[in-house]
Every structure is written in C-alpha cells, then in structure tokens.
mmCIF file of C-alpha atoms in Angstrom:
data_model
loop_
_atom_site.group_PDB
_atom_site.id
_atom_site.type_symbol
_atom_site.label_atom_id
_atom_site.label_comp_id
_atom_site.label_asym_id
_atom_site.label_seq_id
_atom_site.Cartn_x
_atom_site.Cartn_y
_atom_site.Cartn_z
ATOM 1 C CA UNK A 1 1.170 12.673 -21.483
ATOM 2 C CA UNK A 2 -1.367 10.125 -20.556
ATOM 3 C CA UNK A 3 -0.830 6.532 -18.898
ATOM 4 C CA UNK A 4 -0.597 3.526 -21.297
ATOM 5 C CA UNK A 5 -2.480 1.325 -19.560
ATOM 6 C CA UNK A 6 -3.671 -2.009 -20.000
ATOM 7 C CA UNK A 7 -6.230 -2.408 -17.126
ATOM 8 C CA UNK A 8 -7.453 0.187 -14.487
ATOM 9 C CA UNK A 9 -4.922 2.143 -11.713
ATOM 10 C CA UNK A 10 -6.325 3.392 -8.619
ATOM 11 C CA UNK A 11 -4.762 5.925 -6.984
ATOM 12 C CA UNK A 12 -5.535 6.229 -3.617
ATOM 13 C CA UNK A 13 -4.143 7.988 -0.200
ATOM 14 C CA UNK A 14 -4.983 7.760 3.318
ATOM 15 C CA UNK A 15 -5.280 9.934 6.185
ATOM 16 C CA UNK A 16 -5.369 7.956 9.463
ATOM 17 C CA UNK A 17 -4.938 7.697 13.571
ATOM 18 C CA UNK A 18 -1.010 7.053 13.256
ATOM 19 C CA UNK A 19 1.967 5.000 11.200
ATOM 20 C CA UNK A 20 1.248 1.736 12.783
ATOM 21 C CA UNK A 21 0.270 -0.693 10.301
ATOM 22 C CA UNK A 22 -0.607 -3.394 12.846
ATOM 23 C CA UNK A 23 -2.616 -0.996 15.236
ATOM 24 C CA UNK A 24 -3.987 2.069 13.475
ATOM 25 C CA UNK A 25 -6.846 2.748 11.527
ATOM 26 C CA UNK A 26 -7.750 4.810 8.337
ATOM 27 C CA UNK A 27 -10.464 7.771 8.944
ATOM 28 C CA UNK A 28 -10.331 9.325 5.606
ATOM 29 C CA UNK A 29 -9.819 7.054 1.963
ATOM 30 C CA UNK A 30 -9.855 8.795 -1.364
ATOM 31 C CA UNK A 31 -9.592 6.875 -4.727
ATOM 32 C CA UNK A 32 -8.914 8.071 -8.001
ATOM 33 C CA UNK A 33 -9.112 5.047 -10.812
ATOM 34 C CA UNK A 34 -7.969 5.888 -14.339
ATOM 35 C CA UNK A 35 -9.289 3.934 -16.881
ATOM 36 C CA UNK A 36 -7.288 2.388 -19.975
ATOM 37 C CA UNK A 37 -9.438 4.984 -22.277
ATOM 38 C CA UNK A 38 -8.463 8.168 -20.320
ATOM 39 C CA UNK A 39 -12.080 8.108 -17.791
ATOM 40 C CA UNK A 40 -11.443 8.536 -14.441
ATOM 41 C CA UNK A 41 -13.784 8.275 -11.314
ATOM 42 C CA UNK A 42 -12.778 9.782 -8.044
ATOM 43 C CA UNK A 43 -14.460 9.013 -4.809
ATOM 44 C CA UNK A 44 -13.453 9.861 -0.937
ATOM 45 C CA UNK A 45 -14.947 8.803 2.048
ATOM 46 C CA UNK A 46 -14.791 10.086 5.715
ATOM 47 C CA UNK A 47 -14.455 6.437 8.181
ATOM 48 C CA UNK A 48 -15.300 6.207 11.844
ATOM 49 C CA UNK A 49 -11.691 4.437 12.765
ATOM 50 C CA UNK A 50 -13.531 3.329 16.445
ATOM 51 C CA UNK A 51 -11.139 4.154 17.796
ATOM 52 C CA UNK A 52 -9.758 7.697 19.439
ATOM 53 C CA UNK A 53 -7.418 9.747 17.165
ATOM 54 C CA UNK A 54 -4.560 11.315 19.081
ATOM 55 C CA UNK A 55 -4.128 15.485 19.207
ATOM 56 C CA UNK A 56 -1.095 15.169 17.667
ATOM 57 C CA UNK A 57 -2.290 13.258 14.402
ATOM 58 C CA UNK A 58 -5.330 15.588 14.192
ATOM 59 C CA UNK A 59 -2.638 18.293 14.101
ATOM 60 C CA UNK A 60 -1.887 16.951 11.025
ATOM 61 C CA UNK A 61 -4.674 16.379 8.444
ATOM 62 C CA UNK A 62 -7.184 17.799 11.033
ATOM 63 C CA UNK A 63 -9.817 15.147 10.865
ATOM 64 C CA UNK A 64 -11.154 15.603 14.373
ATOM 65 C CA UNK A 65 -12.815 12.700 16.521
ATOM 66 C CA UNK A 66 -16.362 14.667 16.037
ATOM 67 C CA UNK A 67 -16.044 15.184 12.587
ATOM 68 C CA UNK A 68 -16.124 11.370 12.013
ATOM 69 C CA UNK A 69 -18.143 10.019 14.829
ATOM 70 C CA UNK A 70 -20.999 9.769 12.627
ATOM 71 C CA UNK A 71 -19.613 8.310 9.540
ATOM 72 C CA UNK A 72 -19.547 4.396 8.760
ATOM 73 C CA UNK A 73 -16.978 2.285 9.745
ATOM 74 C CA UNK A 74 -13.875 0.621 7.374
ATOM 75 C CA UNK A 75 -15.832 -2.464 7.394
ATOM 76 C CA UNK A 76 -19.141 -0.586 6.138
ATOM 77 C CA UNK A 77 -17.668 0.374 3.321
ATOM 78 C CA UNK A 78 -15.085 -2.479 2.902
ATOM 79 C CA UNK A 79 -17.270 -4.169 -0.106
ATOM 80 C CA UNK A 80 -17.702 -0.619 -1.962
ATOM 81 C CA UNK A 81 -13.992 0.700 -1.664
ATOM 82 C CA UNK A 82 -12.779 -3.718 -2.490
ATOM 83 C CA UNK A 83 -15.504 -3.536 -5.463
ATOM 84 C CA UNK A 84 -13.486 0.255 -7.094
ATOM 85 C CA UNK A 85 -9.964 -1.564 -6.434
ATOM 86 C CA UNK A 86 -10.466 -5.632 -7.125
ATOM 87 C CA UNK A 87 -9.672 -5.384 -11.288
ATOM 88 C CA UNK A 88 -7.297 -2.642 -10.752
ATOM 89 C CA UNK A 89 -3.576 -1.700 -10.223
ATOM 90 C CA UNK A 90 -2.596 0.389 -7.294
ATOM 91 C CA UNK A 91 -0.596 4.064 -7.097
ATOM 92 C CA UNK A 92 0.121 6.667 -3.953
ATOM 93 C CA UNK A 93 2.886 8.330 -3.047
ATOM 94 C CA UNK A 94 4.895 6.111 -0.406
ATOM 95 C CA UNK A 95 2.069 3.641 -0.685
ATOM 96 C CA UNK A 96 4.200 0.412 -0.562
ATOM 97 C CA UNK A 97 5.332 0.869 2.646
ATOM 98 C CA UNK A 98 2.128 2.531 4.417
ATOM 99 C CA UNK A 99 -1.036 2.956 2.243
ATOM 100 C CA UNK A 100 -0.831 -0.646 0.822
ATOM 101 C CA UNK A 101 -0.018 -2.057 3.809
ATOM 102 C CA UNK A 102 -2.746 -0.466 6.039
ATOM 103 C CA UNK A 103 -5.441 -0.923 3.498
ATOM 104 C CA UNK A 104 -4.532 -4.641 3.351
ATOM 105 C CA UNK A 105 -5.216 -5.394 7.061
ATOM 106 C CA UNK A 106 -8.377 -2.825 7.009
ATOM 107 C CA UNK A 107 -9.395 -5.355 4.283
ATOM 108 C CA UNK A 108 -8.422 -8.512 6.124
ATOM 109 C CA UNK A 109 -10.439 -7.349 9.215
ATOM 110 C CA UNK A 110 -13.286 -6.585 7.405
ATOM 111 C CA UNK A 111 -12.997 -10.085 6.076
ATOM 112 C CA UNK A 112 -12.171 -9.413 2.651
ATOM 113 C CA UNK A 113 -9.197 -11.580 1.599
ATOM 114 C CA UNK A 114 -7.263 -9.302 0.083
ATOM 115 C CA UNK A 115 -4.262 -10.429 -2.141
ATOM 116 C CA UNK A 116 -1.487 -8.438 -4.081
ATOM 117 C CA UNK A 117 -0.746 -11.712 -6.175
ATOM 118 C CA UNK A 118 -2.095 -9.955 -9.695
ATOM 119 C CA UNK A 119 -1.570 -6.588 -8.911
ATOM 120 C CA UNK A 120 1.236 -4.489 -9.060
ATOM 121 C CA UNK A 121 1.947 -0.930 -7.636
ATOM 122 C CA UNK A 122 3.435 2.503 -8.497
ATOM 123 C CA UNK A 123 4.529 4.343 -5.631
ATOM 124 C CA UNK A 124 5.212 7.664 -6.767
ATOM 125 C CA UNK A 125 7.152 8.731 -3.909
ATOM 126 C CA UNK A 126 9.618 6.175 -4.905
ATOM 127 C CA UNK A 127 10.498 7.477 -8.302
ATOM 128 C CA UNK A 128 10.279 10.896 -7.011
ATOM 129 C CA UNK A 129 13.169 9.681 -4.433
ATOM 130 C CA UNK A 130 15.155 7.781 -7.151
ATOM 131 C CA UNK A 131 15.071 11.161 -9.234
ATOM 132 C CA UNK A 132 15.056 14.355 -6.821
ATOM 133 C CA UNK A 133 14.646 13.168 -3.420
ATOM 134 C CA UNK A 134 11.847 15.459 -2.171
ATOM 135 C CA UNK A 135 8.446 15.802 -0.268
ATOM 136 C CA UNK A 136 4.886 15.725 -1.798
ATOM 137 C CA UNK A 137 4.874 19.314 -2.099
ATOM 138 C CA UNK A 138 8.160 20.029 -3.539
ATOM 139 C CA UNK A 139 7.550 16.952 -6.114
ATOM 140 C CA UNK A 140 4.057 19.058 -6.839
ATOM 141 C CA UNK A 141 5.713 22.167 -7.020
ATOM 142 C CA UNK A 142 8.847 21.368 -9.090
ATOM 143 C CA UNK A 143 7.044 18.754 -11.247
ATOM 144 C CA UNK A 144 3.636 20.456 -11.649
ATOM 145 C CA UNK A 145 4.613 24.249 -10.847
ATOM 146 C CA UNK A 146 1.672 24.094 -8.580
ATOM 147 C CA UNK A 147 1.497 25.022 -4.965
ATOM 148 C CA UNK A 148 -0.380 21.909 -3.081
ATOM 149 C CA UNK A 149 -3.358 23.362 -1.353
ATOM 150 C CA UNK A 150 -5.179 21.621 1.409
ATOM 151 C CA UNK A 151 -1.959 19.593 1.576
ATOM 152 C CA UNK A 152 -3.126 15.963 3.834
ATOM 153 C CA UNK A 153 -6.310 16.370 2.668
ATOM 154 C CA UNK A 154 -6.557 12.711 1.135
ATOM 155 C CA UNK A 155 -8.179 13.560 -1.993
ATOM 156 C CA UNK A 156 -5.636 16.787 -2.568
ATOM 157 C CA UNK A 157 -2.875 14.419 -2.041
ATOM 158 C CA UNK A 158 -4.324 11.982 -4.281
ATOM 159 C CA UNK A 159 -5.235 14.260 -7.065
ATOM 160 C CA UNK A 160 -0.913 15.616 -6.793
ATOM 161 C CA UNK A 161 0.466 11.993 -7.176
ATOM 162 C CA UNK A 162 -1.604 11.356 -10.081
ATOM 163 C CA UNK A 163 -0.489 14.674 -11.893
ATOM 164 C CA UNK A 164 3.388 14.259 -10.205
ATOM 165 C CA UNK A 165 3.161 10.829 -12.382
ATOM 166 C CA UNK A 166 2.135 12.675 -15.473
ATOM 167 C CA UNK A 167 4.269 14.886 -15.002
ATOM 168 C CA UNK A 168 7.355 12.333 -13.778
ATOM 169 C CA UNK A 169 6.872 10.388 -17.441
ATOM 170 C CA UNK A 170 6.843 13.425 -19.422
ATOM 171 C CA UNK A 171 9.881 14.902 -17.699
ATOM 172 C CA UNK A 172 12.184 11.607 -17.825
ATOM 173 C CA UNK A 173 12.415 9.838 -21.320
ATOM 174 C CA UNK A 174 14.025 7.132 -19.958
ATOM 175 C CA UNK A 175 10.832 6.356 -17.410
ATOM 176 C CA UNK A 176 8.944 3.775 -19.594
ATOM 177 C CA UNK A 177 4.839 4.674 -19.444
ATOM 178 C CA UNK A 178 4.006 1.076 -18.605
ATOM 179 C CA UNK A 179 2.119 0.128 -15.257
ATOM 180 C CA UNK A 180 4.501 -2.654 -14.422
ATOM 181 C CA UNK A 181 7.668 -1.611 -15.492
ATOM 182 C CA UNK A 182 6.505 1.845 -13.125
ATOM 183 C CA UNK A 183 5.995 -0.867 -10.175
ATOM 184 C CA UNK A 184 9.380 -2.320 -10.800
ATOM 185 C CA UNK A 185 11.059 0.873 -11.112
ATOM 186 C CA UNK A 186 9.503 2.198 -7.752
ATOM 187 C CA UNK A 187 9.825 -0.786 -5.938
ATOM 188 C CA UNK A 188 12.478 -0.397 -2.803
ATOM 189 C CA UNK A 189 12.848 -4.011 -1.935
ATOM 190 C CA UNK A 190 11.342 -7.612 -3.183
ATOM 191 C CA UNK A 191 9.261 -8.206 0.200
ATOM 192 C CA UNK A 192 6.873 -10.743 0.033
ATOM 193 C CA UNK A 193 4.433 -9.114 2.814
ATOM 194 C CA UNK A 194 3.988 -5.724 2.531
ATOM 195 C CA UNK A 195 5.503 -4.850 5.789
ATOM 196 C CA UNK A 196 8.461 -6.340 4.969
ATOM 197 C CA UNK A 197 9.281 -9.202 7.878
ATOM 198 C CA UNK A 198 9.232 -11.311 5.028
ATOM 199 C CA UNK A 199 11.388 -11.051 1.854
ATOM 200 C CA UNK A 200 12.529 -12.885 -1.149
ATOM 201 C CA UNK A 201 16.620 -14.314 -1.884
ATOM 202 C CA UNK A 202 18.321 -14.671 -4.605
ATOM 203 C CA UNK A 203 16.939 -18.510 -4.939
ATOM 204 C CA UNK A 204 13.357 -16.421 -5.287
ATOM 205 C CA UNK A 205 12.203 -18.505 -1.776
ATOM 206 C CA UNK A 206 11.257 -16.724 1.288
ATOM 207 C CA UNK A 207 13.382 -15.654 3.869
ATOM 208 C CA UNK A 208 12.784 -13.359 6.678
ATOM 209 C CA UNK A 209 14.241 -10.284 7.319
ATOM 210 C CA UNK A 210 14.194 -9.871 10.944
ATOM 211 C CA UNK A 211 14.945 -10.702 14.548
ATOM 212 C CA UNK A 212 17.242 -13.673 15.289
ATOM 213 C CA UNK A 213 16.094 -15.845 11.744
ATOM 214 C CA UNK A 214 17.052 -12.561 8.950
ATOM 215 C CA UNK A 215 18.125 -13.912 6.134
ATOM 216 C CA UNK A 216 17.234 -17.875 6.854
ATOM 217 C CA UNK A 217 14.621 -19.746 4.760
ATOM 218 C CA UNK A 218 11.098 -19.539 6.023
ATOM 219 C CA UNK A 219 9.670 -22.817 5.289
ATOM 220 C CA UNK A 220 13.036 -24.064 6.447
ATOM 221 C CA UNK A 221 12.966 -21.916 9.863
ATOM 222 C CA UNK A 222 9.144 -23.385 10.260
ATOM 223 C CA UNK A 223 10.144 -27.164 9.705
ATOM 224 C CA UNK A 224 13.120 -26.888 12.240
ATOM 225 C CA UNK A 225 11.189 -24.535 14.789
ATOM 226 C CA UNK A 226 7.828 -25.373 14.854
ATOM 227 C CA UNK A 227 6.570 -23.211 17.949
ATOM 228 C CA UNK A 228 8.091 -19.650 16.257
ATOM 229 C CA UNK A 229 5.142 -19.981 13.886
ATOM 230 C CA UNK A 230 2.220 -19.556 16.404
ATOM 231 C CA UNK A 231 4.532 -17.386 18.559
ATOM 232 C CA UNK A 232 4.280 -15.026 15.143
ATOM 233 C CA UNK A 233 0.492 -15.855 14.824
ATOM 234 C CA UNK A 234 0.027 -14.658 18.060
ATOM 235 C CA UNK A 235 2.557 -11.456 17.990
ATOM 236 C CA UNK A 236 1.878 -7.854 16.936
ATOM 237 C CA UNK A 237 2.180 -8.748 12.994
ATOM 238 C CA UNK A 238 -0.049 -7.186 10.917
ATOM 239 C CA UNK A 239 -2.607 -9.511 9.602
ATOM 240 C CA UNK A 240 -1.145 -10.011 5.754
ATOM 241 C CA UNK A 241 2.215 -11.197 7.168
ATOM 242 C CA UNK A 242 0.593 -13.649 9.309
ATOM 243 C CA UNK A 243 -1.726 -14.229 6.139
ATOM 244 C CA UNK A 244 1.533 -15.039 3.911
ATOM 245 C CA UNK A 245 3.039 -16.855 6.495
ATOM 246 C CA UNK A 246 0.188 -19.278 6.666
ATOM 247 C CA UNK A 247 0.177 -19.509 2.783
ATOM 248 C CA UNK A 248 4.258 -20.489 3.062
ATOM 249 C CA UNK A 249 3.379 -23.534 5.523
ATOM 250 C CA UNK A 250 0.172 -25.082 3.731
ATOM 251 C CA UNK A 251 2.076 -25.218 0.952
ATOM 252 C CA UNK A 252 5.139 -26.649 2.090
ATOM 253 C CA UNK A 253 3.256 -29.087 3.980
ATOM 254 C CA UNK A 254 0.855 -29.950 0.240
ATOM 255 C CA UNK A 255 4.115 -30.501 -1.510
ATOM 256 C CA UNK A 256 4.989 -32.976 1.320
ATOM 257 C CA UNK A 257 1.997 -34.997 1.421
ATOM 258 C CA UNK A 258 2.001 -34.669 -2.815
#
C-alpha cells in the first residue's frame, strides 16, 4: 500500500543530548519526504549540538562528542533542513511529544519562525499504541517481520516508521490512508504548544494545563494576572510555548483596541 497524499510528508527522527525539550539539543537529523507521486528523498545529517553529550546518552545511539565536533551546527543547517520540511506534513514515531517539539525550538533559535498552523502530523508511535502497544522494534518486527538493525541510528529509525505506516494501513481496514485523518487518529491530546502547558477546552479557547491556573482560560488568566506572563517569558519554557503565548496576548489585546 502506498500513502494517498495530497502534499509532501516528511518523516524525520532525531538522535540528541537528552529528553529535555527546553535544554537539549539534536546531534543527528534524518529526513525522509514522500512525495504525492510515490518519489522520495532521504537525507541525514550529523550536528555539532555545542554543547557536551552525557555518557549515558552516548550509551544510547553512540554519537560520541568527537564524532561530531567537526560537523556544522543546528543553525548551519537550519535553512536547508526548514527549506526539505516548509511545504510538507510531518511523521516519526512519538514525534508529537519529542521530535516536533525539539525541532521547533532548534528552529526558533536558529531564527526561523517555525509554525505548525498548516501542518499536521502522524506520529506513528501513537497508532502503534492505540493498536498493540509496543516499542519501535516490536512494531518493526510484528508489522514488517523485520529485525531493526542499527536500531537509534536516526535514519534506521526513520526508514522503520515509514514502512511500520505502510504496513499499519495495510494491516487495519478501518485506518483511513489520508494524512490528516492519520494526524487526528494519532493525536493524544488537543495541545496548542507542542509541549503541552497549553491546551484547548471544549469552547475551542486556550486554557493551560498546568501549575496553579490548569484548566483556566489563558487570555483570561493574562488579563487578571498580568505579571504571570513575563514570569513564563522568563521561565524554563521552551521557546514555541512562550511563542504561542505571545500570539494569545497580541491578539486579545487587537480585538480590544478593534
């Protein structure tokens, strides 16, 4: 089975120096798009994080300080990797809650202003969840009847979750080959950020969905408590919550002075 698609998926994973969005960096990024005609292009590069990557995380995916001491930085390649993704939809496997989010604030740092607002995502991890609840490996095994060599090597793992999804749409009837209705089906929760601090109600406003405010109105929580906006500005949020945020309070305060 092939994807039905109407514009281009990417399909991308990242290996990087930890699991915080806010605070770690990506040293390896490999992209597979898949054009509406069946082409595909597939591209991975190494990335100097500048920072140091902890023994334990080399452990991992074994990407060693040395290995990528020499290799350009995120923001180096920023307007190459933004340029593959821009007109595209995104895939990965657990990507909505780490791969999306950590390539967004890559992209905000390097001063790209990245938006999700026409885009929607597949995270194949999701779906896998929703029908077997299993790793990578198993889903690549049990879906694919392959063994997943070279497993957290980032284009391996990206190469698996494009074949798992293949393989997911021919195995489940009921699993609609359509980018979007794929994004809604994988989707955990309606967040408006990507790290989730912010989320949408019933009403379809903004409300957030932590700390003392969960559950209350943003625009509402900003109006009555001015100062917790600039305390969040100037928190550990990663850089697309404080971008949405932003985007809540201009426009509540352009409806005001409409």
């Amino acid at each position: 089975m092939e994807l039905k698609l109407t514009r281009p998926i990417c399909f991308f994973d990242l290996e990087t120096t930890g699991i915080n969005v806010a605070k770690d960096r990506i040293v390896e990024i490999a992209i597979l798009k898949v054009y509406p005609n069946g082409n595909k292009e597939s591209k991975t590069w190494l990335v100097n994080p500048e920072m140091i990557i902890p023994e334990e995380v080399i452990a991992v995916h074994g990407i060693t300080n040395e290995k990528v001491a020499n290799e350009p930085t995120f923001k180096e390649l920023s307007k190459e990797i933004y340029k593959i993704i821009k007109d595209s939809d995104l895939g990965g496997f657990n990507s909505d809650r780490f791969d999306i989010p950590l390539l967004a604030e890559e992209l905000l740092r390097a001063g790209i202003d990245f938006d999700m607002k026409n885009t929607v995502s597949v995270d194949v991890q999701t779906i896998f969840h929703k029908m077997e609840k299993r790793t990578l490996e198993a889903a690549y095994k049990f879906y694919c009847d392959k063994d997943l060599l070279d497993a957290h090597s980032a284009a391996a793992d990206t190469n698996a979750t494009y074949e798992v999804l293949l393989s997911q749409l021919d195995r489940y009837p009921d699993l609609e080959n359509n980018i979007k209705k794929l994004s809604e089906f994988s989707r955990r929760k309606q967040s408006v950020d990507f790290a989730g601090f912010i989320a949408m109600d019933e009403e379809g406003e903004e409300v957030f969905s932590f700390g003392k405010h969960k559950g209350k109105k943003v625009h509402a929580v900003l109006e009555n408590e001015p100062g917790y906006f600039g305390w969040m500005l100037n928190a550990d949020f990663p850089l697309y919550t404080k971008k949405i945020l932003t985007q809540i309070k201009l426009s509540k305060l352009n409806n005001k002075l409409s």
